[in-house]
mmCIF file of C-alpha atoms in Angstrom:
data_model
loop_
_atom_site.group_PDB
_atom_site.id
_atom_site.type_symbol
_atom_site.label_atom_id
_atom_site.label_comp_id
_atom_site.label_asym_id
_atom_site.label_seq_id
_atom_site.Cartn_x
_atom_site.Cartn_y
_atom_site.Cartn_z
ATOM 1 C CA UNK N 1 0.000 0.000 0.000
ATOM 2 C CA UNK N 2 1.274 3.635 -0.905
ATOM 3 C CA UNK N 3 2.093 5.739 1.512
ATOM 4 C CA UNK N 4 -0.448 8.437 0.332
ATOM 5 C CA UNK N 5 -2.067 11.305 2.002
ATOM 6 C CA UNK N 6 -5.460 10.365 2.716
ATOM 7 C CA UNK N 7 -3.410 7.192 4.447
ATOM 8 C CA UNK N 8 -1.646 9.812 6.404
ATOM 9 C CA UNK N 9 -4.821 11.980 7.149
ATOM 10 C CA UNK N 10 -7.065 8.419 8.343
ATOM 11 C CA UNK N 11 -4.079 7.008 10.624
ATOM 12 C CA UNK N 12 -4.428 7.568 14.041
ATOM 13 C CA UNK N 13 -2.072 10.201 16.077
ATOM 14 C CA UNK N 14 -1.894 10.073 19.668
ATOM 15 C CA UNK N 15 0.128 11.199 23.249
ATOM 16 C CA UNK N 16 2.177 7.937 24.017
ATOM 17 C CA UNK N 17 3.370 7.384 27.146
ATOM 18 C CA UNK N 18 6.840 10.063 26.597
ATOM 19 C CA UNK N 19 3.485 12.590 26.150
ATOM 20 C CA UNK N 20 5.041 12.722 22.494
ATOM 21 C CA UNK N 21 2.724 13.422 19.429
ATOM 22 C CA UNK N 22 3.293 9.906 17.668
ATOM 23 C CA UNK N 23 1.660 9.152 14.725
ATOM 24 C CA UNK N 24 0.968 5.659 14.069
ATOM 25 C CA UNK N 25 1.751 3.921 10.470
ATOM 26 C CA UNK N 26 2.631 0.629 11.417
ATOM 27 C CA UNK N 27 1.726 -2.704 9.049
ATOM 28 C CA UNK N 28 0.567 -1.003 5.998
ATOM 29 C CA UNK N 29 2.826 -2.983 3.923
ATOM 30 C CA UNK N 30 4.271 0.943 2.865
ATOM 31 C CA UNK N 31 7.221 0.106 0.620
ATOM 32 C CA UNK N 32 8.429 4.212 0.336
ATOM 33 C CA UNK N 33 8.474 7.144 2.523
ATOM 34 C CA UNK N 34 6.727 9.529 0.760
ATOM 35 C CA UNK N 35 3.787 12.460 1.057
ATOM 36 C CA UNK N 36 4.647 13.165 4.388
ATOM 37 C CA UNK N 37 4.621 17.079 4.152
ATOM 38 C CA UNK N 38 0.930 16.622 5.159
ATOM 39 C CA UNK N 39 2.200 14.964 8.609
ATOM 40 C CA UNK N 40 2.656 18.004 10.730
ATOM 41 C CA UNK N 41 3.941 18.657 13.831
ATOM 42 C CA UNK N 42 4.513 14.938 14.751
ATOM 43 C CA UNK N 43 7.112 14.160 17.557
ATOM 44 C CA UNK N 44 6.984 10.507 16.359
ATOM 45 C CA UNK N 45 6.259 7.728 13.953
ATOM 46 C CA UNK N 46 5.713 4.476 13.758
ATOM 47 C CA UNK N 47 6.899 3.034 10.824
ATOM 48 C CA UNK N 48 6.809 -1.046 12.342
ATOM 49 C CA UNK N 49 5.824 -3.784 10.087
ATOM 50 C CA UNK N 50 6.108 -1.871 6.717
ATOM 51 C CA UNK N 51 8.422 -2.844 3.369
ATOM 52 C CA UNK N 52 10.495 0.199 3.303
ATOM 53 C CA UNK N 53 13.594 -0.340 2.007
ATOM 54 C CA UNK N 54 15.371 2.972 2.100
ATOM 55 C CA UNK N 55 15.213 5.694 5.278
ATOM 56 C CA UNK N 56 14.793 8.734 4.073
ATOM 57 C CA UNK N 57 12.736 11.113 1.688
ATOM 58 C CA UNK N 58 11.366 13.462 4.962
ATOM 59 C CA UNK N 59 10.133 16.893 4.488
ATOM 60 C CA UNK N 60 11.959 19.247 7.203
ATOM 61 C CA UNK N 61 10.777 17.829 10.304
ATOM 62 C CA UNK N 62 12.760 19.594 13.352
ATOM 63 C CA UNK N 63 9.909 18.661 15.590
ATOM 64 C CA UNK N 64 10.592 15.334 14.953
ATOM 65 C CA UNK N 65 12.524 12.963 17.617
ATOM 66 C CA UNK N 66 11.759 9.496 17.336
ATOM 67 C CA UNK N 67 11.648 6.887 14.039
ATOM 68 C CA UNK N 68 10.854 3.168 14.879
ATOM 69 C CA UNK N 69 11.003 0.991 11.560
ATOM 70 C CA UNK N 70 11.974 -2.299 12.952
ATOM 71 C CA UNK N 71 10.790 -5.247 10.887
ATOM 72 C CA UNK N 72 10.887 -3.654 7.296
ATOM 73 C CA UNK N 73 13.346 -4.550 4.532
ATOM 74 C CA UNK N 74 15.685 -1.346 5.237
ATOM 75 C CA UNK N 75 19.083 -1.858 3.528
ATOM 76 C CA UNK N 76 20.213 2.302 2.650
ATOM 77 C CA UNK N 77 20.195 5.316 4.738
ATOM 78 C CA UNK N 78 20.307 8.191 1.890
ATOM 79 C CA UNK N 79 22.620 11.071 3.120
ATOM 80 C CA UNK N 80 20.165 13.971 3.372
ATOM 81 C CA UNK N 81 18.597 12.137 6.232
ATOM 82 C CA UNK N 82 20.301 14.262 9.224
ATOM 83 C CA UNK N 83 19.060 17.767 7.111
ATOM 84 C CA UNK N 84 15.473 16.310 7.253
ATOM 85 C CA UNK N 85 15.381 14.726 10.804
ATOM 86 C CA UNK N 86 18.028 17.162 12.564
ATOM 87 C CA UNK N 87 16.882 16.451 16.068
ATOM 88 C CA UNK N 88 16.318 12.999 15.578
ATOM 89 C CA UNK N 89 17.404 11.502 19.312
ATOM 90 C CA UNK N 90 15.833 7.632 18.924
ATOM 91 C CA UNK N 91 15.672 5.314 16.135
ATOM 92 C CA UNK N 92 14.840 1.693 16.145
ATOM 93 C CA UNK N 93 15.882 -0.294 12.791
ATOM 94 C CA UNK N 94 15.719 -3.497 14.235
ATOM 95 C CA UNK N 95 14.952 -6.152 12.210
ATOM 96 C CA UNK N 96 16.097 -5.102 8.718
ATOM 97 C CA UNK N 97 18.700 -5.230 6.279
ATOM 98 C CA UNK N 98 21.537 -3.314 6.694
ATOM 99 C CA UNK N 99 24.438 -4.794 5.602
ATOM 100 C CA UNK N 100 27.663 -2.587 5.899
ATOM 101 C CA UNK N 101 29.082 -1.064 8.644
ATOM 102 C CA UNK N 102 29.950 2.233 5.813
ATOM 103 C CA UNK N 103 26.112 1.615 5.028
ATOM 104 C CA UNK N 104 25.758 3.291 8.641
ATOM 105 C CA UNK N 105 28.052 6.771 7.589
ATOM 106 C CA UNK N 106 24.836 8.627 7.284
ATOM 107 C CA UNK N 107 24.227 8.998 10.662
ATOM 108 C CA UNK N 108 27.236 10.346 11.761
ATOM 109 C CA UNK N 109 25.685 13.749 11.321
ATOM 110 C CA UNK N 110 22.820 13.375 13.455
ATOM 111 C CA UNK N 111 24.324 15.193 16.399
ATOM 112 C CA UNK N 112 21.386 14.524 18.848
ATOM 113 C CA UNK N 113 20.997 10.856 17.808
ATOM 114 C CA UNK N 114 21.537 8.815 21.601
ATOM 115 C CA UNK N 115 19.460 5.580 21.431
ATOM 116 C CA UNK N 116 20.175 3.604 18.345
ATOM 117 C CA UNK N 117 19.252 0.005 17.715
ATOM 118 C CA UNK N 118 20.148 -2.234 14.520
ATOM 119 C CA UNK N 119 20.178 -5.860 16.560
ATOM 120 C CA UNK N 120 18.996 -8.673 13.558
ATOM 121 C CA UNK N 121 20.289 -6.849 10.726
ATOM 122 C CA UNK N 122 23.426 -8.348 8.998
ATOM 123 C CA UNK N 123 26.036 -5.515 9.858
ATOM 124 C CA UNK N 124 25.795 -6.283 13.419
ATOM 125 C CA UNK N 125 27.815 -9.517 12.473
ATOM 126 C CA UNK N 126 30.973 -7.518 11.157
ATOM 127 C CA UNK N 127 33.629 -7.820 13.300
ATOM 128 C CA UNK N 128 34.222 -5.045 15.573
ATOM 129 C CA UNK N 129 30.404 -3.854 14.681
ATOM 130 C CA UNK N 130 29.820 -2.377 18.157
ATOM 131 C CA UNK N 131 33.190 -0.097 18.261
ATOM 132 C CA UNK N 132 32.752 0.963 14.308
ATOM 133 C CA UNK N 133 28.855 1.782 14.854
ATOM 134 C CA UNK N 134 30.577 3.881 18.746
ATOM 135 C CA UNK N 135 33.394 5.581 16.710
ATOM 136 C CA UNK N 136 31.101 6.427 13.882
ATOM 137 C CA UNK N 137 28.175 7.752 15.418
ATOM 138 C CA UNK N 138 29.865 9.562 18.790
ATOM 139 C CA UNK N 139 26.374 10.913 19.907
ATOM 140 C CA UNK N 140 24.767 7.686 20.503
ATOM 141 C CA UNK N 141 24.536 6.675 24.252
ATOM 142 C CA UNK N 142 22.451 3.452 24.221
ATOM 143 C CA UNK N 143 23.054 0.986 20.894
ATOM 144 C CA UNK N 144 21.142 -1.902 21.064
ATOM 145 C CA UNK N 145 19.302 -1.301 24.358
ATOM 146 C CA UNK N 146 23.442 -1.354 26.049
ATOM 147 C CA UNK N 147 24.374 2.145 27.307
ATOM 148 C CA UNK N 148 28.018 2.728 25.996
ATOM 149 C CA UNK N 149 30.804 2.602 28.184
ATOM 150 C CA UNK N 150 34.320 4.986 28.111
ATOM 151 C CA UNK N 151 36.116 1.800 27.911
ATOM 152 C CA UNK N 152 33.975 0.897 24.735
ATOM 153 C CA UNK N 153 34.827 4.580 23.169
ATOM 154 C CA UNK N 154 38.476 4.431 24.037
ATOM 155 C CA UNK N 155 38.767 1.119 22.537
ATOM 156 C CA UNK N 156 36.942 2.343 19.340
ATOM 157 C CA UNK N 157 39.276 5.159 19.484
ATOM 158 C CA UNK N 158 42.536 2.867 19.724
ATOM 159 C CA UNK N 159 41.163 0.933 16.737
ATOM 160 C CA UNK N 160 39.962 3.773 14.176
ATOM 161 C CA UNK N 161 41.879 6.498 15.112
ATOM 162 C CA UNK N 162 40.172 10.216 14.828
ATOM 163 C CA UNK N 163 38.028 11.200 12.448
ATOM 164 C CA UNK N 164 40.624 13.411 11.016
ATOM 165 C CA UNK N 165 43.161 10.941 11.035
ATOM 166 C CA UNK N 166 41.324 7.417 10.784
ATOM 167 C CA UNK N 167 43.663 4.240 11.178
ATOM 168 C CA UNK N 168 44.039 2.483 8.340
ATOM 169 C CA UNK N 169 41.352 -0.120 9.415
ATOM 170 C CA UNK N 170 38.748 2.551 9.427
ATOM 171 C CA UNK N 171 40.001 3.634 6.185
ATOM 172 C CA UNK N 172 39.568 0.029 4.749
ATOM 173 C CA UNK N 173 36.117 -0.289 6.506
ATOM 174 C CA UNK N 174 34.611 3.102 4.885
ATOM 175 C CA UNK N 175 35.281 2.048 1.676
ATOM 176 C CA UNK N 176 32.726 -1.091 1.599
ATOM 177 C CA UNK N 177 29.136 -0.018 0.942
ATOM 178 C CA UNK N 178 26.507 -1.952 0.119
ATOM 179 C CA UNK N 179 25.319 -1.527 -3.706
ATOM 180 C CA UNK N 180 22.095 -0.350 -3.332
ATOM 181 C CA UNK N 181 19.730 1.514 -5.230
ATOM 182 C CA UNK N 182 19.254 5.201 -3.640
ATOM 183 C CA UNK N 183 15.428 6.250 -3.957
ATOM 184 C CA UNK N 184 16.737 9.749 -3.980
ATOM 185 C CA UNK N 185 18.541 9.621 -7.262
ATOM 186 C CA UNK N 186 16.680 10.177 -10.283
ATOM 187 C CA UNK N 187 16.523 7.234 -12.576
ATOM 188 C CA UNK N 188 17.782 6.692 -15.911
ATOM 189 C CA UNK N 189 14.607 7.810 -18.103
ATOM 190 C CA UNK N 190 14.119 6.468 -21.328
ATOM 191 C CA UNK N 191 14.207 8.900 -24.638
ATOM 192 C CA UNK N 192 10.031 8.692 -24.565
ATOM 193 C CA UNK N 193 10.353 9.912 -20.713
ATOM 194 C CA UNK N 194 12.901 12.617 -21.360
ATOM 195 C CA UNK N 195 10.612 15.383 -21.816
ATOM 196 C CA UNK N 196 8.375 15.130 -18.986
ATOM 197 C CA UNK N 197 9.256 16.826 -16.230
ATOM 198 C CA UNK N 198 9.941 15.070 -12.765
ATOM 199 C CA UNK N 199 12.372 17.294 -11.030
ATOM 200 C CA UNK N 200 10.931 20.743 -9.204
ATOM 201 C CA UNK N 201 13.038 23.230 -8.936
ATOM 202 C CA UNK N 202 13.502 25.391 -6.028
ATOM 203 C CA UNK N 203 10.720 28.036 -6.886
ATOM 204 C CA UNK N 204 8.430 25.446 -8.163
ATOM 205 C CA UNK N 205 8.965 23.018 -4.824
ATOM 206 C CA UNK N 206 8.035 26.349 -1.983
ATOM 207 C CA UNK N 207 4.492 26.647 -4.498
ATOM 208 C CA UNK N 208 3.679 23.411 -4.480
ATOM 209 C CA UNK N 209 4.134 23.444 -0.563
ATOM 210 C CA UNK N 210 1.866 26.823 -0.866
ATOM 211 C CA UNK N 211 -1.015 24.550 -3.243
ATOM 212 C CA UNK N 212 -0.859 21.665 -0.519
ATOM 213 C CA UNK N 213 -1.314 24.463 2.296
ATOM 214 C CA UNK N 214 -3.827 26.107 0.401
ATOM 215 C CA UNK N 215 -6.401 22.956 -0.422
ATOM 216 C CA UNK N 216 -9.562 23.229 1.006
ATOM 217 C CA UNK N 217 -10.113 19.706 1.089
ATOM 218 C CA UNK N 218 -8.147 15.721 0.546
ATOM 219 C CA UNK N 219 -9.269 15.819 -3.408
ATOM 220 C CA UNK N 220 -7.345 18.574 -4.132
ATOM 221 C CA UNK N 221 -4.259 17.297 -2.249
ATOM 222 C CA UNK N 222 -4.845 14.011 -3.679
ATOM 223 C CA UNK N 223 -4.824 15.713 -7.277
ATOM 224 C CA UNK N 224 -1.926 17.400 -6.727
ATOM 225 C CA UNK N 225 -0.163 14.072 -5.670
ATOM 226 C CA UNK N 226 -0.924 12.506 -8.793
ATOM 227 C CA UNK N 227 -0.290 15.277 -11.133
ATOM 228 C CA UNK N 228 3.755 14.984 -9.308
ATOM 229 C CA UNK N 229 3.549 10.944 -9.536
ATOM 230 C CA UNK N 230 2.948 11.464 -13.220
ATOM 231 C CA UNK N 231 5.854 13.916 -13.528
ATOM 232 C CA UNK N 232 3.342 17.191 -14.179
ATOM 233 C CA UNK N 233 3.728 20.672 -12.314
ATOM 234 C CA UNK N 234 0.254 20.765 -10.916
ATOM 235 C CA UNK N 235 -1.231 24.052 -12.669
ATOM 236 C CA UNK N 236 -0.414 27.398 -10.602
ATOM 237 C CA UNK N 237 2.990 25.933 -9.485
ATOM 238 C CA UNK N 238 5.213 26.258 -12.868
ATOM 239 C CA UNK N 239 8.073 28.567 -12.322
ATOM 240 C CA UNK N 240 7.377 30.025 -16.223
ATOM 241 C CA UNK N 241 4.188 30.991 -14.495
ATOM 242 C CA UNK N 242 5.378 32.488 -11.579
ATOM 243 C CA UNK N 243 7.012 34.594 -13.600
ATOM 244 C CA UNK N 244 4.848 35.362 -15.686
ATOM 245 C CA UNK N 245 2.412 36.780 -12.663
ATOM 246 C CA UNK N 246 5.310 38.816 -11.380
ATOM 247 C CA UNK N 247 5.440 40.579 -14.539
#
């Protein structure tokens, strides 16, 4: 099932227990993130039992603190995660597929990240998984439900060096990625495809925002999803026709 607004708008949002605004999208069978600029002001989400395969593709969310996706089919973090989810403190991926211990570099730059968990996915069986995943990410307090020691850090620190002078292990290590297919690239488009447009740019992406703001009701948002699916500027968002009204 699509991750699509009117899913968004019918799923329920609560206070859990942390008296955080949660909202609740667990075991739609959601293989992308998407449409999410609709979810406002959330402090959580609940992502469980889904078939998402790579985190990220958020909105600006600053509120937001808290991701749990365990039991999906996760196997990329794309890099503009930490610009999306800055204040991102807690994120559960148990249960998934990452692979790599580089496939974890994006999260290096999540400054207030502190509770991290990634038990049952294949990278926690690299060797030296715990001090890489410590030396990588220095924010994190509690991986896998274990707070981190300064024994654990200084270890990780004998081992990989600094990050502006990694050992020669760490070197080696950052090198392997997994090849995966990044949802945030564009794809190769065939000739017939090559004149539609797909990508927004800067001007046309803040009026789109404005339409969404703007609709009076879930047709019109659900129009203007599908005229973007189909790679169309919805009408009153074109940057030709921005212009043009400036004039």
């Amino acid at each position: 099932m699509r991750l699509t607004a009117e899913l968004i708008q019918s799923s329920l949002t609560y206070i859990n227990p942390l008296t955080d605004r949660e909202l609740d999208l667990r075991g739609h069978k959601i293989p992308t993130i998407e449409n999410l600029g609709i979810a406002k002001d959330q402090d959580a989400i609940d992502f469980t039992d889904n078939d998402i395969s790579s985190l990220g593709n958020f909105p600006h969310f600053p509120r937001l603190r808290t991701l749990l996706l365990a039991r999906n089919r996760i196997n990329h973090i794309q890099p503009a995660l930490p610009t999306s989810v800055p204040n991102l403190t807690t994120l559960v991926l148990t249960d998934n597929n990452v692979s790599e211990l580089a496939d974890l570099d994006p999260l290096r730059t999540l400054g207030r990240l502190t509770h991290l968990c990634l038990l049952q996915n294949p990278v926690t069986r690299k060797e030296n998984y715990r001090y890489w995943t410590i030396w990588r990410i220095p924010s994190v307090r509690f991986l896998d439900f274990q707070k981190v020691t300064d024994a654990e850090r200084a270890t990780a620190k004998e081992l990989f060096g600094t990050y502006e002078e990694p050992s020669s292990l760490a070197s080696k290590i950052m090198g392997v990625k997994s090849r995966t297919f990044d949802v945030s690239a564009p794809a190769e488009r065939t000739p017939a495809e090559k004149g539609v447009r797909v990508q927004l740019t800067e001007k046309e992406r803040k009026r789109v925002e404005q339409l969404i703001r703007d609709a009076k009701s879930l047709q019109e948002i659900t129009k203007l999803e599908k005229e973007l699916n189909e790679g169309r500027i919805p009408g009153g968002a074109d940057a030709d026709g921005d212009e043009a009204m400036e004039m």
